[in-house]
Structure formats: structure tokens, C-alpha cells
Amino acid sequence: MSCKTLQSRGFTVELSSKKDVRLDHNLSIEEFNRAFRKYRNIMGKAYPQKKVELEQYEADINEISQNYGPCFYTYHKMFSAKAAAAIVEHNIVINWSKVDDKLLNLVTHNVQSRACAHCGEFDHTSKFCEKAKHGIPTLSQGATHIRNTDKRGRPVSNIAGAELCNNYNYGTCYRRECKFMHACSQCGSSGHGMKTCGLAKQQTKQPRSNNENAKLDKLSNLSKASQKEMTKANI
């Protein structure tokens, strides 16, 4: 059986000319994680400088999977093929820790993000979001749009001309050097994201009705009267 040998920067790979039918199988995210972690560990031992880069790639793939489902594997196959071609044809090593925005947009062009457009959560749709139910604005006052949504379909805002990081606002940003501003899109604070903002939680609470307020006032008055009676009795 003939093999094709590739060499780049001291790294040698032998490729079989026989087609492997397993390559036609689209992996689930669980299968991908198991396989890629084995690859990452092997590469990390041989090339320690690649460890952080591959860990970031794995985090990006899992985020794409969470947002767009099975599209993640199409992106992975196209990205890895592009990286291999860059080495073979131009002897250029691609940084795997950087998301290929053009490739991601191509893969997810007609796929709607699973994230809620109002809060970025994945456990409900935009239609059933509490923010939409109570008419709470998604963006903070004073924030203006540069573009409507990011590549994952989430609303984008900016403050003083700087675009806010949606990964930071909706959860955690794993990027070592993020080009976006890490500040809350609700209150503008740099100490937390929108997901943990006290102002956002306060706005999400449903206001009490007039009847409920009247009942609370009545109970409060009764409590005060009872305390007065107890004070007189002690005297």
C-alpha cells in the first residue's frame, strides 16, 4: 500500500492513499471531544508550545456546537483541511486558537443560533425569555449599535465606540487576547458581565400588583399595631 509523506519543521506525517470509510462519519460533540483530546495530549507532549493553542481551539469548537449544533464538525473539517493545505502548499503554520470568521460565517450562514437573542441563554427560546415578556431592553442605556448581531446571532452593543465582548457578557471569555471590551452591557461596569449584573436581575423581577402591595401594607400595619400592644403590656 503506497503512502504519501509530508514534512514540515521537523514534523513528519505519513498519509495512506487508501480511503478510510470512518472519515465519512460526522462526529457528535462528545465523540469529537474524546478524539481531539487524545490528539491534543499527544501534540502537547511533542510540541508543548501548541498546548494552549489547541485548548483554545477545542473551547471554540464547543462554543460553536452549543450555538449551531452539528455545524461545528463541518467547520472543523474545513478548518483542519485549510491548515493542512497551508503547510503543504505554502509552508505556513496556521494558528488554531484564532477562529476563522469567514469560514464560520460560510458554515453557519443559513443556521439560526440556539442562543436566546435577549439574554444569550440556551435553556429557552427568545419567545419565552423573561426579558421579552416584561419588555426589558437587552442593551444598556447609552449603548448604540455598530452591527445588529455577532457571528453567533447575539445582539451587539458598544460603549464610547468600543464593541463589548458578548462571550464575557453571556458567560466566560476564554480568549487570551480579546479584541473586544470586557464590560457589562447593562450597567457598563468592567467588574462583571450582563449575566451576573445586579441591575439586570433587578429589572428581570416582575413588579408586584396593586393588590399585592395593599396586602403587604395591611400586614405591615397589623405588625406595627401588634408591637405597640406588646409594648404597652410590658409597661
XYZ file of N, CA and C in Angstrom:
705
model
N 0.852 -1.195 0.000
C 0.000 0.000 0.000
C 0.888 1.245 0.000
N 0.686 2.132 -0.964
C 1.501 3.324 -1.082
C 1.082 4.375 -0.068
N 2.073 5.149 0.384
C 1.826 6.210 1.363
C 2.444 7.509 0.871
N 1.859 8.615 1.299
C 2.396 9.926 0.983
C 2.979 10.526 2.246
N 4.220 10.984 2.176
C 4.913 11.522 3.341
C 4.990 13.038 3.263
N 4.600 13.699 4.363
C 4.657 15.148 4.464
C 5.619 15.534 5.577
N 6.438 16.546 5.320
C 7.393 17.016 6.316
C 7.312 18.528 6.429
N 7.329 19.022 7.685
C 7.309 20.466 7.927
C 7.860 20.743 9.315
N 8.956 21.511 9.357
C 9.565 21.942 10.618
C 9.852 20.765 11.550
N 10.409 19.722 10.996
C 10.783 18.562 11.786
C 9.651 17.623 12.113
N 8.465 17.887 11.584
C 7.287 17.062 11.858
C 6.961 16.259 10.601
N 6.871 14.928 10.726
C 6.637 14.040 9.593
C 5.309 13.313 9.751
N 4.508 13.314 8.683
C 3.227 12.618 8.680
C 3.154 11.732 7.443
N 2.744 10.482 7.641
C 2.565 9.565 6.526
C 1.076 9.356 6.293
N 0.610 9.678 5.095
C -0.799 9.576 4.747
C -1.029 8.384 3.831
N -1.999 7.564 4.208
C -2.319 6.397 3.390
C -3.150 6.821 2.181
N -2.881 6.196 1.039
C -3.631 6.517 -0.175
C -4.988 5.818 -0.185
N -5.171 4.815 0.684
C -6.435 4.101 0.769
C -7.439 4.902 1.585
N -8.638 5.067 1.080
C -9.648 5.848 1.754
C -10.171 5.111 2.981
N -10.251 5.844 4.100
C -10.774 5.288 5.343
C -12.258 5.660 5.444
N -13.131 4.658 5.452
C -14.571 4.922 5.470
C -14.998 5.648 6.739
N -14.194 5.539 7.797
C -14.542 6.211 9.051
C -14.505 7.724 8.920
N -13.777 8.200 7.910
C -13.684 9.649 7.708
C -14.984 10.244 7.189
N -15.886 9.402 6.696
C -17.181 9.900 6.205
C -18.201 10.082 7.329
N -17.852 9.616 8.515
C -18.774 9.707 9.658
C -18.651 11.074 10.325
N -19.782 11.758 10.473
C -19.788 13.043 11.170
C -19.876 12.812 12.675
N -18.881 13.291 13.393
C -18.813 13.062 14.826
C -19.788 13.951 15.591
N -20.282 13.411 16.696
C -21.036 14.240 17.637
C -20.017 15.034 18.454
N -20.464 16.006 19.228
C -19.532 16.822 20.007
C -18.836 15.972 21.068
N -19.525 14.960 21.600
C -18.899 14.076 22.586
C -17.804 13.241 21.937
N -18.092 12.710 20.747
C -17.087 11.918 20.027
C -15.907 12.787 19.627
N -16.189 14.009 19.195
C -15.116 14.925 18.815
C -14.206 15.218 20.006
N -14.807 15.511 21.162
C -14.015 15.852 22.346
C -13.108 14.701 22.751
N -13.628 13.479 22.714
C -12.804 12.323 23.076
C -11.621 12.164 22.121
N -11.896 12.265 20.835
C -10.836 12.088 19.832
C -9.843 13.242 19.860
N -10.352 14.472 19.946
C -9.467 15.630 19.865
C -8.580 15.745 21.101
N -9.088 15.339 22.258
C -8.275 15.408 23.480
C -7.105 14.436 23.430
N -7.298 13.299 22.780
C -6.178 12.377 22.585
C -5.134 13.028 21.689
N -5.599 13.621 20.593
C -4.693 14.319 19.672
C -3.994 15.472 20.371
N -4.761 16.243 21.152
C -4.197 17.401 21.859
C -3.123 16.978 22.853
N -3.361 15.885 23.581
C -2.384 15.423 24.562
C -1.100 14.944 23.895
N -1.248 14.241 22.762
C -0.062 13.764 22.035
C 0.741 14.944 21.496
N 0.043 15.892 20.879
C 0.721 17.064 20.329
C 1.329 17.913 21.443
N 0.636 17.976 22.591
C 1.139 18.775 23.703
C 2.443 18.247 24.259
N 2.609 16.919 24.244
C 3.864 16.326 24.716
C 4.994 16.556 23.720
N 4.674 16.422 22.438
C 5.698 16.599 21.403
C 6.027 18.070 21.178
N 4.987 18.915 21.239
C 5.166 20.355 20.999
C 4.434 21.129 22.102
N 5.077 21.321 23.263
C 4.429 21.980 24.410
C 3.877 23.372 24.090
N 4.488 24.050 23.130
C 4.041 25.395 22.784
C 2.685 25.393 22.086
N 2.243 24.213 21.616
C 0.953 24.123 20.920
C -0.208 23.806 21.871
N 0.089 23.497 23.135
C -0.936 23.041 24.065
C -2.036 24.076 24.263
N -1.666 25.307 24.585
C -2.650 26.369 24.838
C -3.456 26.664 23.577
N -2.785 26.639 22.443
C -3.440 26.899 21.161
C -4.527 25.866 20.869
N -4.225 24.605 21.110
C -5.194 23.538 20.853
C -6.320 23.532 21.884
N -6.011 23.905 23.114
C -7.056 24.017 24.143
C -8.054 25.106 23.766
N -7.548 26.215 23.230
C -8.433 27.295 22.805
C -9.288 26.860 21.624
N -8.692 26.106 20.704
C -9.450 25.602 19.552
C -10.588 24.700 20.014
N -10.300 23.819 20.969
C -11.328 22.921 21.499
C -12.466 23.720 22.144
N -12.112 24.771 22.881
C -13.137 25.619 23.509
C -13.988 26.313 22.454
N -13.351 26.767 21.378
C -14.093 27.425 20.290
C -15.046 26.455 19.609
N -14.591 25.230 19.370
C -15.425 24.221 18.726
C -16.647 23.911 19.586
N -16.452 23.789 20.886
C -17.570 23.501 21.788
C -18.550 24.668 21.839
N -18.052 25.880 21.725
C -18.944 27.045 21.699
C -19.754 27.083 20.402
N -19.108 26.751 19.290
C -19.819 26.682 18.006
C -20.885 25.600 18.058
N -20.554 24.465 18.664
C -21.523 23.381 18.801
C -22.713 23.801 19.644
N -22.450 24.528 20.723
C -23.529 24.975 21.591
C -24.453 25.943 20.883
N -23.884 26.773 20.025
C -24.672 27.777 19.314
C -25.353 27.229 18.075
N -24.664 26.379 17.314
C -25.165 25.977 15.994
C -25.307 24.469 15.795
N -25.064 23.687 16.834
C -25.264 22.248 16.713
C -24.238 21.566 15.812
N -24.683 20.634 14.948
C -23.772 19.807 14.142
C -22.872 20.594 13.187
N -23.150 21.875 12.974
C -22.308 22.679 12.075
C -20.853 22.726 12.526
N -20.628 22.471 13.818
C -19.264 22.559 14.349
C -18.324 21.616 13.612
N -18.834 20.422 13.230
C -17.957 19.432 12.628
C -17.609 19.806 11.188
N -18.542 20.439 10.497
C -18.246 20.940 9.154
C -17.154 21.995 9.224
N -17.269 22.897 10.205
C -16.233 23.927 10.402
C -14.889 23.273 10.708
N -14.887 22.263 11.577
C -13.642 21.594 11.947
C -12.970 20.942 10.746
N -13.749 20.235 9.928
C -13.174 19.564 8.763
C -12.606 20.576 7.770
N -13.325 21.667 7.554
C -12.854 22.681 6.604
C -11.645 23.429 7.153
N -11.653 23.730 8.449
C -10.530 24.458 9.054
C -9.268 23.601 9.062
N -9.400 22.332 9.472
C -8.228 21.452 9.520
C -7.676 21.194 8.118
N -8.568 21.084 7.121
C -8.114 20.905 5.732
C -7.375 22.149 5.245
N -7.883 23.315 5.620
C -7.232 24.573 5.247
C -5.861 24.685 5.902
N -5.765 24.278 7.182
C -4.489 24.327 7.896
C -3.477 23.381 7.269
N -3.935 22.182 6.875
C -3.037 21.205 6.239
C -2.552 21.699 4.883
N -3.473 22.300 4.114
C -3.094 22.821 2.788
C -2.097 23.971 2.908
N -2.248 24.784 3.952
C -1.329 25.918 4.141
C 0.094 25.427 4.398
N 0.232 24.320 5.120
C 1.557 23.761 5.394
C 2.145 23.116 4.140
N 1.333 22.306 3.467
C 1.823 21.557 2.299
C 2.173 22.480 1.140
N 1.285 23.434 0.848
C 1.458 24.258 -0.351
C 2.314 25.499 -0.120
N 2.253 26.066 1.097
C 2.957 27.331 1.330
C 3.899 27.308 2.530
N 3.983 26.158 3.202
C 4.813 26.026 4.397
C 4.459 27.087 5.449
N 3.144 27.351 5.575
C 2.644 28.328 6.549
C 1.869 27.595 7.632
N 2.196 27.875 8.896
C 1.510 27.245 10.020
C 0.394 28.171 10.502
N -0.833 27.689 10.467
C -1.989 28.468 10.891
C -2.183 28.357 12.406
N -2.533 29.463 13.012
C -2.799 29.490 14.449
C -4.210 28.955 14.716
N -4.299 27.828 15.372
C -5.589 27.182 15.615
C -6.398 27.891 16.698
N -5.789 28.754 17.473
C -6.514 29.433 18.556
C -7.333 30.621 18.052
N -7.182 30.961 16.769
C -7.927 32.074 16.178
C -9.073 31.534 15.323
N -10.299 31.935 15.646
C -11.456 31.498 14.868
C -11.408 32.120 13.476
N -11.618 31.302 12.463
C -11.682 31.781 11.079
C -13.090 32.321 10.839
N -13.257 33.639 10.987
C -14.586 34.252 10.909
C -15.262 34.012 9.554
N -14.501 34.133 8.475
C -15.082 33.936 7.143
C -15.577 32.506 6.968
N -14.788 31.566 7.433
C -15.173 30.156 7.323
C -16.380 29.857 8.199
N -16.408 30.432 9.399
C -17.533 30.207 10.307
C -18.818 30.803 9.746
N -18.721 31.996 9.176
C -19.900 32.613 8.564
C -20.411 31.803 7.376
N -19.485 31.212 6.624
C -19.870 30.376 5.486
C -20.624 29.135 5.959
N -20.138 28.527 7.032
C -20.743 27.293 7.548
C -22.094 27.551 8.205
N -22.212 28.682 8.914
C -23.431 28.953 9.697
C -24.340 29.981 9.037
N -24.147 30.215 7.760
C -24.868 31.301 7.070
C -26.390 31.163 7.188
N -26.920 29.979 6.971
C -28.377 29.779 6.991
C -28.856 29.038 8.241
N -28.025 29.038 9.280
C -28.364 28.344 10.518
C -28.611 29.369 11.617
N -29.750 29.284 12.263
C -30.096 30.212 13.336
C -29.431 29.777 14.640
N -28.885 30.749 15.364
C -28.245 30.448 16.636
C -29.249 29.903 17.638
N -28.796 28.975 18.481
C -29.652 28.412 19.519
C -29.781 29.349 20.715
N -28.925 30.337 20.814
C -28.938 31.237 21.966
C -30.120 32.187 21.905
N -30.682 32.503 23.070
C -31.758 33.488 23.165
C -31.218 34.850 22.735
N -31.950 35.542 21.887
C -31.498 36.834 21.369
C -31.510 37.921 22.435
N -32.218 37.689 23.555
C -32.337 38.714 24.592
C -31.303 38.566 25.704
N -31.021 37.313 26.101
C -30.130 37.116 27.248
C -28.949 36.197 26.959
N -28.954 35.499 25.811
C -27.836 34.633 25.449
C -27.871 33.251 26.052
N -28.918 32.921 26.833
C -29.024 31.595 27.431
C -29.491 30.581 26.386
N -29.279 29.283 26.706
C -29.633 28.218 25.773
C -30.778 27.347 26.278
N -31.300 27.650 27.491
C -32.347 26.810 28.057
C -33.753 27.258 27.704
N -33.868 28.278 26.861
C -35.181 28.729 26.400
C -35.010 29.506 25.101
N -36.115 29.694 24.380
C -36.075 30.462 23.138
C -36.339 31.930 23.421
N -36.090 32.771 22.430
C -36.300 34.205 22.602
C -37.750 34.527 22.928
N -38.680 33.720 22.402
C -40.113 33.958 22.602
C -40.514 33.847 24.065
N -39.829 32.960 24.811
C -40.199 32.709 26.197
C -39.227 33.345 27.192
N -38.403 34.263 26.735
C -37.443 34.921 27.622
C -38.164 35.905 28.540
N -37.760 35.951 29.805
C -38.366 36.858 30.778
C -38.167 38.317 30.365
N -37.031 38.611 29.749
C -36.768 39.991 29.324
C -37.753 40.429 28.254
N -38.063 39.528 27.324
C -39.029 39.862 26.281
C -40.427 39.968 26.884
N -40.707 39.112 27.868
C -42.030 39.080 28.497
C -42.349 40.382 29.206
N -41.354 40.959 29.872
C -41.574 42.179 30.645
C -41.092 43.442 29.928
N -40.684 43.282 28.680
C -40.283 44.451 27.894
C -38.996 45.086 28.356
N -38.084 44.301 28.912
C -36.813 44.829 29.398
C -35.838 44.947 28.236
N -35.206 46.113 28.038
C -34.263 46.272 26.928
C -33.050 45.389 27.105
N -32.553 44.875 25.997
C -31.397 43.995 26.045
C -30.116 44.762 26.324
N -30.007 45.935 25.755
C -28.783 46.724 25.879
C -28.959 47.823 26.910
N -27.860 48.263 27.493
C -27.917 49.308 28.498
C -28.197 50.656 27.859
N -28.654 51.588 28.663
C -28.910 52.933 28.157
C -27.586 53.568 27.759
N -27.597 54.247 26.647
C -26.394 54.903 26.158
C -25.596 54.038 25.207
N -25.900 52.757 25.166
C -25.196 51.867 24.238
C -25.838 51.953 22.869
N -25.029 51.961 21.834
C -25.532 52.084 20.463
C -25.031 50.924 19.627
N -25.712 50.638 18.547
C -25.359 49.526 17.663
C -24.350 49.944 16.611
N -23.361 49.098 16.383
C -22.495 49.210 15.218
C -22.946 48.183 14.191
N -23.237 46.997 14.643
C -23.836 45.946 13.827
C -24.920 45.301 14.682
N -25.884 44.706 14.063
C -27.043 44.191 14.800
C -26.705 42.988 15.660
N -26.025 42.004 15.083
C -25.706 40.781 15.808
C -24.281 40.344 15.515
N -23.743 39.516 16.408
C -22.415 38.969 16.155
C -22.538 37.698 15.310
N -21.436 37.003 15.104
C -21.438 35.836 14.224
C -22.216 34.668 14.799
N -22.576 34.753 16.082
C -23.367 33.705 16.714
C -24.821 34.119 16.913
N -25.212 35.240 16.287
C -26.603 35.661 16.323
C -27.009 36.430 17.560
N -26.054 36.806 18.416
C -26.376 37.536 19.639
C -26.322 39.036 19.387
N -27.172 39.821 20.047
C -27.163 41.272 19.842
C -25.836 41.888 20.279
N -25.368 42.869 19.537
C -24.075 43.504 19.793
C -24.286 44.947 20.239
N -23.518 45.385 21.221
C -23.578 46.768 21.675
C -22.173 47.316 21.833
N -22.063 48.631 21.887
C -20.759 49.248 22.110
C -20.917 50.452 23.019
N -19.873 50.793 23.711
C -19.845 51.950 24.605
C -18.641 52.797 24.230
N -18.878 54.070 23.981
C -17.822 55.013 23.609
C -17.029 54.513 22.410
N -17.734 53.879 21.460
C -17.099 53.412 20.232
C -16.421 52.066 20.338
N -16.392 51.472 21.546
C -15.751 50.167 21.736
C -16.815 49.073 21.798
N -16.663 48.049 20.956
C -17.634 46.959 20.951
C -17.428 46.067 22.161
N -18.527 45.704 22.827
C -18.457 44.872 24.017
C -18.321 43.397 23.648
N -17.639 42.653 24.500
C -17.440 41.219 24.284
C -18.684 40.458 24.730
N -19.340 39.779 23.796
C -20.540 39.016 24.130
C -20.216 37.755 24.923
N -19.066 37.151 24.670
C -18.686 35.974 25.447
C -18.547 36.347 26.918
N -17.964 37.517 27.188
C -17.801 37.994 28.566
C -19.155 38.301 29.193
N -20.066 38.891 28.414
C -21.362 39.283 28.953
C -22.286 38.102 29.180
N -22.234 37.103 28.293
C -23.152 35.977 28.392
C -22.577 34.789 29.141
N -21.339 34.861 29.578
C -20.742 33.731 30.281
C -19.288 33.997 30.603
N -18.385 33.363 29.862
C -16.951 33.499 30.103
C -16.219 33.637 28.783
N -15.293 34.558 28.721
C -14.454 34.725 27.532
C -13.160 33.952 27.747
N -12.883 33.016 26.860
C -11.710 32.166 27.001
C -10.507 32.682 26.209
N -10.659 33.769 25.536
C -9.574 34.260 24.689
C -8.468 34.901 25.522
N -7.236 34.563 25.185
C -6.094 35.125 25.910
C -5.922 36.607 25.589
N -6.190 36.993 24.347
C -6.097 38.395 23.944
C -7.386 38.765 23.209
N -8.387 39.183 23.958
C -9.684 39.522 23.367
C -9.640 40.937 22.800
N -10.148 41.094 21.572
C -10.125 42.402 20.924
C -11.325 43.260 21.312
N -12.271 42.679 22.069
C -13.464 43.410 22.471
C -13.360 43.869 23.926
N -14.158 44.853 24.266
C -14.145 45.438 25.603
C -14.888 44.551 26.598
N -14.253 44.263 27.727
C -14.883 43.455 28.772
C -15.592 44.390 29.760
N -16.860 44.633 29.466
C -17.694 45.480 30.318
C -19.137 45.018 30.209
N -19.916 45.250 31.276
C -21.315 44.828 31.317
C -22.151 45.668 30.361
N -22.964 45.024 29.542
C -23.808 45.739 28.587
C -25.059 46.311 29.242
N -25.256 46.028 30.532
C -26.399 46.590 31.249
C -26.022 47.862 31.995
N -24.891 47.817 32.738
C -24.527 48.971 33.581
C -23.185 49.582 33.218
N -22.415 48.925 32.337
C -21.128 49.477 31.900
C -19.960 49.128 32.795
N -20.185 48.382 33.882
C -19.112 48.030 34.807
C -18.168 47.009 34.182
N -16.880 47.138 34.506
C -15.893 46.182 33.994
C -15.662 45.037 34.975
N -16.385 45.042 36.092
C -16.179 44.022 37.108
C -17.020 42.778 36.925
N -17.983 42.813 36.001
C -18.853 41.655 35.776
C -19.516 41.773 34.406
N -20.092 40.668 33.942
C -20.836 40.661 32.688
C -22.319 40.826 32.935
N -23.083 40.920 31.840
C -24.531 41.117 31.942
C -25.210 39.972 32.673
N -24.679 38.742 32.522
C -25.311 37.558 33.096
C -25.352 37.610 34.618
N -24.355 38.278 35.233
C -24.295 38.365 36.693
C -24.535 39.782 37.193
N -25.071 40.636 36.341
C -25.294 42.043 36.718
C -26.487 42.161 37.680
N -26.301 42.869 38.774
C -27.380 43.081 39.735
C -28.502 43.902 39.146
N -28.184 44.860 38.285
C -29.202 45.692 37.648
C -30.078 44.860 36.738
N -29.458 43.932 35.990
C -30.225 43.071 35.088
C -31.160 42.169 35.880
N -30.668 41.622 37.012
C -31.507 40.762 37.835
C -32.666 41.544 38.442
N -32.378 42.790 38.833
C -33.427 43.626 39.419
C -34.509 43.948 38.396
N -34.083 44.202 37.156
C -35.036 44.537 36.102
C -35.872 43.327 35.694
N -35.279 42.125 35.855
C -35.972 40.912 35.444
C -37.111 40.551 36.381
N -37.029 41.001 37.637
C -38.072 40.689 38.605
C -39.395 41.334 38.193
N -40.452 40.587 38.275
C -41.769 41.091 37.885
C -42.318 41.999 38.976
N -42.781 43.209 38.632
C -43.298 44.125 39.641
C -44.575 43.594 40.272
N -44.741 43.903 41.575
C -45.939 43.459 42.277
C -47.156 44.269 41.834
N -48.324 43.635 41.876
C -49.562 44.310 41.515
C -50.024 45.201 42.656
N -51.027 46.065 42.396
C -51.554 46.958 43.422
C -52.173 46.170 44.573
N -52.855 45.072 44.251
C -53.466 44.242 45.290
C -52.423 43.643 46.212
N -51.302 43.165 45.610
C -50.231 42.589 46.420
C -49.597 43.640 47.306
N -49.413 44.851 46.789
C -48.851 45.935 47.592
C -49.776 46.301 48.741
N -51.104 46.305 48.479
C -52.081 46.632 49.521
C -52.055 45.591 50.630
N -51.927 44.305 50.244
C -51.869 43.245 51.247
C -50.627 43.371 52.114
N -49.493 43.709 51.485
C -48.250 43.870 52.236
C -48.336 45.048 53.192
N -48.961 46.164 52.740
C -49.137 47.331 53.608
C -50.025 46.994 54.801
N -51.072 46.236 54.555
C -52.003 45.846 55.622
C -51.302 44.975 56.656
N -50.502 44.015 56.189
C -49.759 43.147 57.099
C -48.739 43.936 57.906
N -48.108 44.915 57.233
C -47.134 45.752 57.924
C -47.797 46.565 59.020
N -48.980 47.136 58.738
C -49.706 47.926 59.740
C -50.142 47.062 60.916
N -50.622 45.847 60.629
C -51.033 44.936 61.688
C -49.850 44.555 62.576
N -48.676 44.372 61.931
C -47.492 44.027 62.691
C -47.082 45.158 63.619
N -47.174 46.409 63.115
C -46.819 47.568 63.933
C -47.784 47.714 65.103
N -49.087 47.502 64.858
C -50.089 47.609 65.919
C -49.866 46.551 66.985
N -49.501 45.349 66.550
C -49.243 44.264 67.488
C -48.045 44.570 68.359
N -47.010 45.155 67.756
C -45.829 45.512 68.526
C -46.138 46.576 69.568
N -47.033 47.540 69.237
C -47.430 48.591 70.193
C -48.162 47.998 71.384
N -49.077 47.030 71.095
C -49.835 46.380 72.159
C -48.916 45.605 73.097
N -47.927 44.929 72.520
C -46.973 44.156 73.316
C -46.141 45.089 74.173
N -45.793 46.278 73.651
C -45.014 47.249 74.409
C -45.813 47.772 75.588
N -47.101 48.090 75.372
C -47.964 48.570 76.465
C -48.116 47.510 77.563
N -48.272 46.257 77.141
C -48.430 45.155 78.097
C -47.189 44.996 78.976
N -46.033 45.186 78.400
C -44.784 45.077 79.165
C -44.651 46.206 80.166
N -45.135 47.395 79.730
C -45.078 48.556 80.635
C -46.017 48.325 81.830
